[in-house]
mmCIF file of C-alpha atoms and ligand atoms in Angstrom:
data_model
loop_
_atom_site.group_PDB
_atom_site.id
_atom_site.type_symbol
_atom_site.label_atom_id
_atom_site.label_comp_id
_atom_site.label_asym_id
_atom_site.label_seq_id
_atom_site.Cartn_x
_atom_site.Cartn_y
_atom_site.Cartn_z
ATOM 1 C CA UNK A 68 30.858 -39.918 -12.486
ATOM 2 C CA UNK A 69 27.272 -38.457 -11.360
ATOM 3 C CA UNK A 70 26.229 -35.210 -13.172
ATOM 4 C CA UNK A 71 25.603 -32.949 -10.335
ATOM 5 C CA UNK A 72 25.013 -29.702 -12.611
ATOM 6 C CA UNK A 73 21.409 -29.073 -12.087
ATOM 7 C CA UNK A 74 18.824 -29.574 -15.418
ATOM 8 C CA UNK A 75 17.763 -26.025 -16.344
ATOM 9 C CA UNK A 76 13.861 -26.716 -15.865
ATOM 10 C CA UNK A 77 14.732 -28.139 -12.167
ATOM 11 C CA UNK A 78 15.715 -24.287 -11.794
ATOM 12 C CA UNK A 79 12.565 -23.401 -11.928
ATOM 13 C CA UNK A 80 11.130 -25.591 -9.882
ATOM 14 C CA UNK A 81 9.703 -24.217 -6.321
ATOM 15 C CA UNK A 82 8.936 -27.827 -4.364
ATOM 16 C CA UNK A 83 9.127 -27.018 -0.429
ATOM 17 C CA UNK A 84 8.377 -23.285 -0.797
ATOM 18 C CA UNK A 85 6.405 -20.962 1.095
ATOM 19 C CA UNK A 86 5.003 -18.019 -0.924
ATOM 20 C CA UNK A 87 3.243 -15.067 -0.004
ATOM 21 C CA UNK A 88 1.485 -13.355 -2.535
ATOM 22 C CA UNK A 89 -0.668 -10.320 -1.481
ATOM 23 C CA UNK A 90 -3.492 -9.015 -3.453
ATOM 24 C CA UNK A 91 -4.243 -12.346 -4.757
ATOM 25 C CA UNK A 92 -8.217 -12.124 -4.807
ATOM 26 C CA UNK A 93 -7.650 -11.165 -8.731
ATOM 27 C CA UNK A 94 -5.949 -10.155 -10.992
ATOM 28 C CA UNK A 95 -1.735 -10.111 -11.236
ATOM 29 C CA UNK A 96 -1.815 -11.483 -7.765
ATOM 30 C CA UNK A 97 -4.276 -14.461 -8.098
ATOM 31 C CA UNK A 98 -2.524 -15.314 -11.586
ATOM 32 C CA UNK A 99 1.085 -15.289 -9.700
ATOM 33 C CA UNK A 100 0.143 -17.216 -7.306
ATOM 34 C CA UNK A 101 -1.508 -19.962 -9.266
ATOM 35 C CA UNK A 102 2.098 -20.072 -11.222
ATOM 36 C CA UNK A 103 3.853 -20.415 -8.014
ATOM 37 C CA UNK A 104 1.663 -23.096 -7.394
ATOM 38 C CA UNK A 105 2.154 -25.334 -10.144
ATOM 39 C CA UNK A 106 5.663 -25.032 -9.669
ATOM 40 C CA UNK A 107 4.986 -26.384 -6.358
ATOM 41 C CA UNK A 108 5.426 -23.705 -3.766
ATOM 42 C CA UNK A 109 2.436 -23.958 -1.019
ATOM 43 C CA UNK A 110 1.267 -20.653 -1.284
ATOM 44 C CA UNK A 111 -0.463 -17.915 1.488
ATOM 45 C CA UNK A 112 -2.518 -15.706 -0.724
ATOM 46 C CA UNK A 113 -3.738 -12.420 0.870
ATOM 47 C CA UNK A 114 -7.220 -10.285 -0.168
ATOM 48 C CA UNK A 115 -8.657 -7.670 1.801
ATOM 49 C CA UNK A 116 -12.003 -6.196 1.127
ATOM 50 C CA UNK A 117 -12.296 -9.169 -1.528
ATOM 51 C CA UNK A 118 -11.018 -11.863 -0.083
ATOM 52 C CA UNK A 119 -8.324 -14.740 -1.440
ATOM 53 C CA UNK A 120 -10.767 -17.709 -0.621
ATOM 54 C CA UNK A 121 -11.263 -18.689 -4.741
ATOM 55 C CA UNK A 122 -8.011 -18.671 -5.444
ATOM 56 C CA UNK A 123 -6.948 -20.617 -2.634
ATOM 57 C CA UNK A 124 -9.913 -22.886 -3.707
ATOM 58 C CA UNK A 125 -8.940 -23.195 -7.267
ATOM 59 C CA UNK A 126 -5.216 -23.945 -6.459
ATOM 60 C CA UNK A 127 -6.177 -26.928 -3.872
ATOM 61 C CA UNK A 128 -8.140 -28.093 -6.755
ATOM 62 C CA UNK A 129 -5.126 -29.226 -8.578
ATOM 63 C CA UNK A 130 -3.650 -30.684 -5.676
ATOM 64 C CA UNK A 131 -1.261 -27.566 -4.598
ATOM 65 C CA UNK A 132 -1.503 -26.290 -0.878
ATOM 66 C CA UNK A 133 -2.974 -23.112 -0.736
ATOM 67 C CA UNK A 134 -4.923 -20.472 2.415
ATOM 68 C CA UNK A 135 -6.356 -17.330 1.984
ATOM 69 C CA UNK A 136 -5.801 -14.708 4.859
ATOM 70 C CA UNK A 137 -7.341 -11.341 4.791
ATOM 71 C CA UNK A 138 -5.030 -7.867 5.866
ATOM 72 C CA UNK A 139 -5.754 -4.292 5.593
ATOM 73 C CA UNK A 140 -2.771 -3.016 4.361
ATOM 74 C CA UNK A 141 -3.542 0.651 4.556
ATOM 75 C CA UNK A 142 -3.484 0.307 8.539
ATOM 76 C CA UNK A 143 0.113 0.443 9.740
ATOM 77 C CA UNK A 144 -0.534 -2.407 11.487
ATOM 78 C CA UNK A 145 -1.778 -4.204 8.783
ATOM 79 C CA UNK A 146 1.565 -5.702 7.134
ATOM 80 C CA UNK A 147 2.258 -7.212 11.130
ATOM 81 C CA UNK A 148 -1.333 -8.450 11.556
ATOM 82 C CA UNK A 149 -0.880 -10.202 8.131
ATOM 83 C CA UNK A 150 2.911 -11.809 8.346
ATOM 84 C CA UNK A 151 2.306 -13.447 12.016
ATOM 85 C CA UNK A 152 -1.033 -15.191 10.748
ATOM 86 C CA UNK A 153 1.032 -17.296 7.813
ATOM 87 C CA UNK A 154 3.913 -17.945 9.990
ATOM 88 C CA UNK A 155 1.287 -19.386 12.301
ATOM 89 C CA UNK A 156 0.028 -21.217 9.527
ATOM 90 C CA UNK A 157 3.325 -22.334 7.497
ATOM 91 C CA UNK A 158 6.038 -21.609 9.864
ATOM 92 C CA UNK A 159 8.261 -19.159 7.222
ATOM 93 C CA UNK A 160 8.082 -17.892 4.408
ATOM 94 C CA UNK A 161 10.452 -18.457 1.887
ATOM 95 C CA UNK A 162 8.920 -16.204 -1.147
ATOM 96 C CA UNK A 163 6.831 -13.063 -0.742
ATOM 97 C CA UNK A 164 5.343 -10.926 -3.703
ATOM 98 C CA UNK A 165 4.509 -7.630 -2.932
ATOM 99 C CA UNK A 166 1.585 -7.172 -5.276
ATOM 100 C CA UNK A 167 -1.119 -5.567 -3.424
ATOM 101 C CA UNK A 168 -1.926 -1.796 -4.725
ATOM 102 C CA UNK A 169 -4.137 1.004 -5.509
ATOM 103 C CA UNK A 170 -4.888 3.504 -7.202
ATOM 104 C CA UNK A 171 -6.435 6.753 -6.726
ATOM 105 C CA UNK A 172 -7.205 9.691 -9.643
ATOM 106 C CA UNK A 173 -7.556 13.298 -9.263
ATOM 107 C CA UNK A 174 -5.664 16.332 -10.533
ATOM 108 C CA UNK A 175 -2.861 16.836 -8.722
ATOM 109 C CA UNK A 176 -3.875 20.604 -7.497
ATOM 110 C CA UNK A 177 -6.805 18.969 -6.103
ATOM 111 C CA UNK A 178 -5.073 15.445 -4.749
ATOM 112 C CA UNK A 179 -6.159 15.256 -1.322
ATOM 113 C CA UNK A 180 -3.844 14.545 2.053
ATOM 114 C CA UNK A 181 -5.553 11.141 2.590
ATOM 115 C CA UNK A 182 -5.436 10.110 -0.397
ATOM 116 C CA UNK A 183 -2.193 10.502 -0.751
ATOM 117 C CA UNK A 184 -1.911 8.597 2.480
ATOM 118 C CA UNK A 185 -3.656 5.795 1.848
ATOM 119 C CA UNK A 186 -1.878 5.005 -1.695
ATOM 120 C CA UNK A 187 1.574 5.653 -0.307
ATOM 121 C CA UNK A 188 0.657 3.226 2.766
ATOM 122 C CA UNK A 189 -0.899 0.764 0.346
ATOM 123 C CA UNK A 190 1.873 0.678 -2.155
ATOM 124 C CA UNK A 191 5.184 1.843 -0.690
ATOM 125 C CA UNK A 192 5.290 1.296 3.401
ATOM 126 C CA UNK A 193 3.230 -1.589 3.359
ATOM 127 C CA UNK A 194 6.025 -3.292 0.809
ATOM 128 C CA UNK A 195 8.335 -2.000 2.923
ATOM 129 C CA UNK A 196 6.964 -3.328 6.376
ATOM 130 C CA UNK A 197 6.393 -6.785 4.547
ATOM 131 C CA UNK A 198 10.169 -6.742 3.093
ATOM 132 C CA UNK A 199 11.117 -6.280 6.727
ATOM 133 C CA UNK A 200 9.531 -8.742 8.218
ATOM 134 C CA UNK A 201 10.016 -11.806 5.663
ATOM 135 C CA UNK A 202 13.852 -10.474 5.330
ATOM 136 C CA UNK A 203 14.649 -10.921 9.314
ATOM 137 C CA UNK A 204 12.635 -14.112 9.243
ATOM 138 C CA UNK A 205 14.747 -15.072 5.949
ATOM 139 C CA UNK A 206 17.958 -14.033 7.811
ATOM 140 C CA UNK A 207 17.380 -16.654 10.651
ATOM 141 C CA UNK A 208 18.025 -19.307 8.208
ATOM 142 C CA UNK A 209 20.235 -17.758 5.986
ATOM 143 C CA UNK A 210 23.788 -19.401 5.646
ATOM 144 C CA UNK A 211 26.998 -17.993 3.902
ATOM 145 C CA UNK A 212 27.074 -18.060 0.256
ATOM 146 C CA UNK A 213 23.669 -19.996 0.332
ATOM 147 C CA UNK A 214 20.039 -18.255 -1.205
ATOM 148 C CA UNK A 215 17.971 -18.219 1.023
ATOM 149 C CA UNK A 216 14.641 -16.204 0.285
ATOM 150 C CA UNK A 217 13.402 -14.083 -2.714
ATOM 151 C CA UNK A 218 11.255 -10.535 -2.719
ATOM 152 C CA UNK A 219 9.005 -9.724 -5.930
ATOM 153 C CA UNK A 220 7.909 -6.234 -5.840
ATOM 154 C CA UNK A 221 5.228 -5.483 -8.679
ATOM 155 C CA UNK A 222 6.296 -1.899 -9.446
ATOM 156 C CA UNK A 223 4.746 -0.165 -12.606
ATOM 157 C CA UNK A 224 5.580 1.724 -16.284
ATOM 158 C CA UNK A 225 5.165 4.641 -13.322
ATOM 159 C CA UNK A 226 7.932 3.523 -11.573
ATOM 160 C CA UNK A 227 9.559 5.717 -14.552
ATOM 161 C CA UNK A 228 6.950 7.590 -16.149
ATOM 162 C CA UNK A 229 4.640 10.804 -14.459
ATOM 163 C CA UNK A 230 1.367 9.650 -15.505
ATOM 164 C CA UNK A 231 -1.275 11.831 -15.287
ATOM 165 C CA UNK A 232 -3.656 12.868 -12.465
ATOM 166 C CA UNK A 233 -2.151 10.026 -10.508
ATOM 167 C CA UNK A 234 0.319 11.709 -8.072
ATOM 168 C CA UNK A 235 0.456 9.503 -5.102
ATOM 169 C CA UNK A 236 0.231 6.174 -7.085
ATOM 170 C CA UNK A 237 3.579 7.758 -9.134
ATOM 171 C CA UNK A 238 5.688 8.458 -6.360
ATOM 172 C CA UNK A 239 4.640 5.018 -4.622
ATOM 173 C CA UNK A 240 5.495 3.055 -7.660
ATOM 174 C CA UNK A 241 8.552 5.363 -8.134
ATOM 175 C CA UNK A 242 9.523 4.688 -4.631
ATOM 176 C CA UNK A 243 8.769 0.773 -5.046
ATOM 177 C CA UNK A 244 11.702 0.829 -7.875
ATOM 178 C CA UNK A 245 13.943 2.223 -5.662
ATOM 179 C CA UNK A 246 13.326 0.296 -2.395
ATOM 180 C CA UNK A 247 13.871 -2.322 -4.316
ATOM 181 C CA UNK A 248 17.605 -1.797 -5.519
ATOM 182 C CA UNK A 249 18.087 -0.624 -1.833
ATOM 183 C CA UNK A 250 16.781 -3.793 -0.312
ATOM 184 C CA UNK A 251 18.838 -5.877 -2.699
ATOM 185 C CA UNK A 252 22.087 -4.307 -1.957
ATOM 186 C CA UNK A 253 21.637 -5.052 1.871
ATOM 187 C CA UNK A 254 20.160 -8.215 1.498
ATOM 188 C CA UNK A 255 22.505 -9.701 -0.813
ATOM 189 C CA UNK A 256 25.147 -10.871 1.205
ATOM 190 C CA UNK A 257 22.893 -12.598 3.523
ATOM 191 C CA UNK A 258 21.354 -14.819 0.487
ATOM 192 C CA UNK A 259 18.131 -12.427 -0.550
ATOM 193 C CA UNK A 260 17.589 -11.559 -3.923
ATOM 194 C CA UNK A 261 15.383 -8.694 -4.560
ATOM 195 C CA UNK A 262 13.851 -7.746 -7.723
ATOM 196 C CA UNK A 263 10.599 -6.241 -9.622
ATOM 197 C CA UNK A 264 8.547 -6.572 -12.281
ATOM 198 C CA UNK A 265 6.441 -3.409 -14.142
ATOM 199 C CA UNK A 266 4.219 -4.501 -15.889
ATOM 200 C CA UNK A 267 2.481 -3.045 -18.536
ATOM 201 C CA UNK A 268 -1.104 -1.981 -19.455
ATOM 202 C CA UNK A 269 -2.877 -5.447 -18.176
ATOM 203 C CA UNK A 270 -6.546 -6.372 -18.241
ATOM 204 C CA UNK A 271 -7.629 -6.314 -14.988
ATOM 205 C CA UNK A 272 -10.092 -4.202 -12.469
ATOM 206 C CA UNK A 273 -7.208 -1.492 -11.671
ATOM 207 C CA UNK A 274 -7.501 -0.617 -15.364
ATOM 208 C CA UNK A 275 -11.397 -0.840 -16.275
ATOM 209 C CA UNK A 276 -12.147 2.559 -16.385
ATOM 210 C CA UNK A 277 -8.956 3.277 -18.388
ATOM 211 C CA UNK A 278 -9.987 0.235 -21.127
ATOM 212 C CA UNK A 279 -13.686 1.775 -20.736
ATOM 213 C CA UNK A 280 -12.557 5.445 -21.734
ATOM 214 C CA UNK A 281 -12.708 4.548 -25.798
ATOM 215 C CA UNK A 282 -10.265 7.809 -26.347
ATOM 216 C CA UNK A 283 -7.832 6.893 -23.517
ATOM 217 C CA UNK A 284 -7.893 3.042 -25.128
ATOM 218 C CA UNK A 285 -7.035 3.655 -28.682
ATOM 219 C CA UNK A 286 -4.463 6.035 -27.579
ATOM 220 C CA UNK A 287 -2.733 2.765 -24.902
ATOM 221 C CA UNK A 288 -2.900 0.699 -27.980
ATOM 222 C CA UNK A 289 -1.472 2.509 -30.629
ATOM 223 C CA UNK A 290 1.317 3.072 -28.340
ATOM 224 C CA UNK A 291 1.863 -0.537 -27.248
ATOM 225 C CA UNK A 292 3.985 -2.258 -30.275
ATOM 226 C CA UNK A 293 2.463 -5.803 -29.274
ATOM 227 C CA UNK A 294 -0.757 -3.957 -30.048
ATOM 228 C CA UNK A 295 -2.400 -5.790 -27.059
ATOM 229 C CA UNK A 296 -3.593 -5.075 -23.503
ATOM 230 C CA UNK A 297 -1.864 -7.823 -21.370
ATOM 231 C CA UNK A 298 -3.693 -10.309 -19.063
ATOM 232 C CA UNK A 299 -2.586 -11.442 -16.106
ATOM 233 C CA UNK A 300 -0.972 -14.328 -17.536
ATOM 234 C CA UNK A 301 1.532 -12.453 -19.055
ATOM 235 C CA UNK A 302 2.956 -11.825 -15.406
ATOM 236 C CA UNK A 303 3.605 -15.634 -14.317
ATOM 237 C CA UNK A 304 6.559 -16.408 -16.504
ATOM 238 C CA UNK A 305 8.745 -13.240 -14.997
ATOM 239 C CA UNK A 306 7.541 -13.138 -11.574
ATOM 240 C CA UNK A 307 8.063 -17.443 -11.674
ATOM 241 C CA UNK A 308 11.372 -16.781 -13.082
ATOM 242 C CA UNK A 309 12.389 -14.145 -10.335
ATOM 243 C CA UNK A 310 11.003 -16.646 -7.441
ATOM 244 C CA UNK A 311 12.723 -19.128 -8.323
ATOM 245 C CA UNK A 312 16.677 -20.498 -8.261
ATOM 246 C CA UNK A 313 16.605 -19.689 -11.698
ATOM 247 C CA UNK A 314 17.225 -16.292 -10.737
ATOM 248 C CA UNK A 315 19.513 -16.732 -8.182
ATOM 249 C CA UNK A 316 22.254 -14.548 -9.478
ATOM 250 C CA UNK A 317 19.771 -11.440 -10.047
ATOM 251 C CA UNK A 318 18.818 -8.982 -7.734
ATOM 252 C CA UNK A 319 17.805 -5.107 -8.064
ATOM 253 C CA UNK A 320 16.692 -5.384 -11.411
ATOM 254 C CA UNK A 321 12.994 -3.740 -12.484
ATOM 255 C CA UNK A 322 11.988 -6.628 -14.920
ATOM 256 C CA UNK A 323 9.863 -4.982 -17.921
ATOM 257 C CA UNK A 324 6.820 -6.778 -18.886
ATOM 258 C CA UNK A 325 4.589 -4.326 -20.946
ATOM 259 C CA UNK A 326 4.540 -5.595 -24.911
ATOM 260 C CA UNK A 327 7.419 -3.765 -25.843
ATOM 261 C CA UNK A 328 5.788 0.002 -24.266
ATOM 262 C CA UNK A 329 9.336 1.586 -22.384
ATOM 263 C CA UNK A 330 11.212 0.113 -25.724
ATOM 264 C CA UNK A 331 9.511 2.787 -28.014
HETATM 265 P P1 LIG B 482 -6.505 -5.649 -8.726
HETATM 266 O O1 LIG B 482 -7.103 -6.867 -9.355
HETATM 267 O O2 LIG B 482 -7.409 -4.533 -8.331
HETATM 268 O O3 LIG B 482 -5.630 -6.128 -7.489
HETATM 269 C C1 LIG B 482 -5.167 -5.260 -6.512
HETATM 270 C C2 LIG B 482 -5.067 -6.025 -5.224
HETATM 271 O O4 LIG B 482 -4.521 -5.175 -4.210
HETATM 272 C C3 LIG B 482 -6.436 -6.483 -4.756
HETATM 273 O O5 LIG B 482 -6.353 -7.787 -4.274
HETATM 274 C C4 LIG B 482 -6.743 -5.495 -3.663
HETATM 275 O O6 LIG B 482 -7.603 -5.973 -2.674
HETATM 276 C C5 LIG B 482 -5.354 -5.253 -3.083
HETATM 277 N N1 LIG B 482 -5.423 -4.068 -2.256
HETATM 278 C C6 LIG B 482 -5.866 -2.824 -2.602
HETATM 279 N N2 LIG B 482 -5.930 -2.051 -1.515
HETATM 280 C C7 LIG B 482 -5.546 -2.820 -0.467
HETATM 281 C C8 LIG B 482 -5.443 -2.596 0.932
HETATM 282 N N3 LIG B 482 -5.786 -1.443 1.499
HETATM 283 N N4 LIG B 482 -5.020 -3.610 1.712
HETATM 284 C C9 LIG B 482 -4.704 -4.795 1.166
HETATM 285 N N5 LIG B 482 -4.803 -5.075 -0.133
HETATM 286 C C10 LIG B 482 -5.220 -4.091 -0.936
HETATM 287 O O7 LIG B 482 -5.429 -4.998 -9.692
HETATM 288 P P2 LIG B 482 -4.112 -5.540 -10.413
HETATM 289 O O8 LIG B 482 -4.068 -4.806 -11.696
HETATM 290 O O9 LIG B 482 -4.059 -7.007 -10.409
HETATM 291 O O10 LIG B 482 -2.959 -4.921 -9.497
HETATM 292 C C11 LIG B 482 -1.949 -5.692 -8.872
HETATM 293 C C12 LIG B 482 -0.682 -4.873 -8.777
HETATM 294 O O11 LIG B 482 -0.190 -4.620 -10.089
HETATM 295 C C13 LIG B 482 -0.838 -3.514 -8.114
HETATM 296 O O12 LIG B 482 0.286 -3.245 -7.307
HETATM 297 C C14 LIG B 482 -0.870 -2.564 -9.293
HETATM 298 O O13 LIG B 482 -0.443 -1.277 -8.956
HETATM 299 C C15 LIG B 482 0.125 -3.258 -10.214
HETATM 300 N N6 LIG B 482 0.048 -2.867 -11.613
HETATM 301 C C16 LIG B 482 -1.054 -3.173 -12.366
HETATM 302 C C17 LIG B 482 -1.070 -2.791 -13.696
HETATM 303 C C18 LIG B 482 -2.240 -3.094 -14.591
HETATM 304 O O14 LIG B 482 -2.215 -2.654 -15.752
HETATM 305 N N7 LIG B 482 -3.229 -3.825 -14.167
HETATM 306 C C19 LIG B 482 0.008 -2.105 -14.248
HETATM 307 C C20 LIG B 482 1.104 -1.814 -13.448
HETATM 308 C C21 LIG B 482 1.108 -2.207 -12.133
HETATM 309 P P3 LIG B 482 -9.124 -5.418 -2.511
HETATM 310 O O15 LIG B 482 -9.424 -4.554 -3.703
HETATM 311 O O16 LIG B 482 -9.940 -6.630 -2.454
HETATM 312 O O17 LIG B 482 -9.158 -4.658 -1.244
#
């Protein structure tokens, strides 16, 4: 008789999927998407005031199918603008990381209206707008007791930690947690797992000023038990895993990835 039970490395295979990644320019988000990639999802990858065009570039170059579209996602409109130009493109989308986020520091007496705004639209509604729209368009195809699309939100170690002198970028990160769980209760039924990762302190332009600060550093390290920044790297294994049917049977979960930081 055949063996029908699938081989575990086929789980994590993404052949015939559409992925969204936003914030992809750099950092996490370009280093996600290039994972999806060679696990063969075609992949939409989203900049905005840098756009997405090298990545897409360096993921055609090893024979993956890859376009860069550019969204503001601190307009309210901007999630909309963004999700109707890769359905025009790819038709659906099967896979969308949230990644896209900023970060703006000043005391908190001081923290200014707009700027609390902007990070909050940026982080929290924009993930939420996105969520929307990829879980309806999900939802058309989904069929009982069959997955049908996956959500990656990249949350943060402030998704359970204050921080300091970053009020806005706290809540949003807070709030990106917790949409998450109450996404993936909703959507579960209908096929849609929903999950996040946190990651750690990683090496990327969010964090230069913090790796800059020589004080600030020492203090990050001797704190992290890995003893290492991370690089963006570090991100593709989790965020490949939760993509992927390999993960089918997870959702709501905020997936550590920070050298061992929350552990100690
Ligand atoms: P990054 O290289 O600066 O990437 C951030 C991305 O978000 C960029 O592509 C950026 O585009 C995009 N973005 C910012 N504002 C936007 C807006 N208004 N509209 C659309 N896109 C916007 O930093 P990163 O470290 O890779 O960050 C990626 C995600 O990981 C963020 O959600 C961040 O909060 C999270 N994270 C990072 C760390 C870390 O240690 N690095 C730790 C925890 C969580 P433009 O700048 O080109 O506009």
């Amino acid at each position: 008789m055949e063996n029908t039970t699938p081989q575990i490395l086929d789980l994590f295979r993404l052949d015939n999927k559409i992925a969204l990644i936003t914030g992809a320019a750099t950092g996490l988000g370009a280093a996600i998407a290039t994972a999806l990639a060679q696990a063969g999802a075609s992949v939409a990858v989203h900049g905005n005031r840098r756009p997405a065009d090298e990545t897409a570039a360096s993921i055609t170059s090893f024979g993956a199918t890859a376009a860069a579209f550019q969204a503001d996602l601190s307009s309210t409109t901007g999630a909309e603008e963004l999700f109707t130009q890769v359905k025009a493109k790819f038709g659906r989308v099967d896979i969308l990381i949230n990644n896209a986020g900023t970060i703006i520091r000043n005391p908190a007496e001081d923290y200014t209206l707009e700027d609390w705004q902007q990070v909050l639209q940026v982080n929290l509604t924009s993930v939420f707008q996105l969520s929307q729209l990829a879980a309806r368009d999900m939802i058309t195809r989904s069929t009982p007791g069959q997955n049908v699309g996956k959500i990656v939100n990249i949350a943060s170690l402030l998704s359970f930690q204050g921080g300091i002198r970053v009020p806005a970028y706290t809540a949003s990160k807070g709030g990106v947690a917790q949409l998450t769980k109450a996404f993936a209760n909703e959507w579960a039924p209908k096929g849609i797992q929903v999950n996040a990762i946190a990651p750690g302190y990683i090496a990327t332009t969010n964090t230069e000023a913090l790796q800059a600060d020589e004080t600030r550093n020492r203090q990050i390290l001797e704190r992290i038990p890995a003893g290492r920044w991370g690089v963006p790297q570090d991100l593709a294994g989790a965020a490949l895993y939760l993509s992927s049917p390999a993960s089918n049977y997870v959702t709501g979960t905020i997936l550590t990835v920070d050298g061992g930081w929350m552990g100690r």
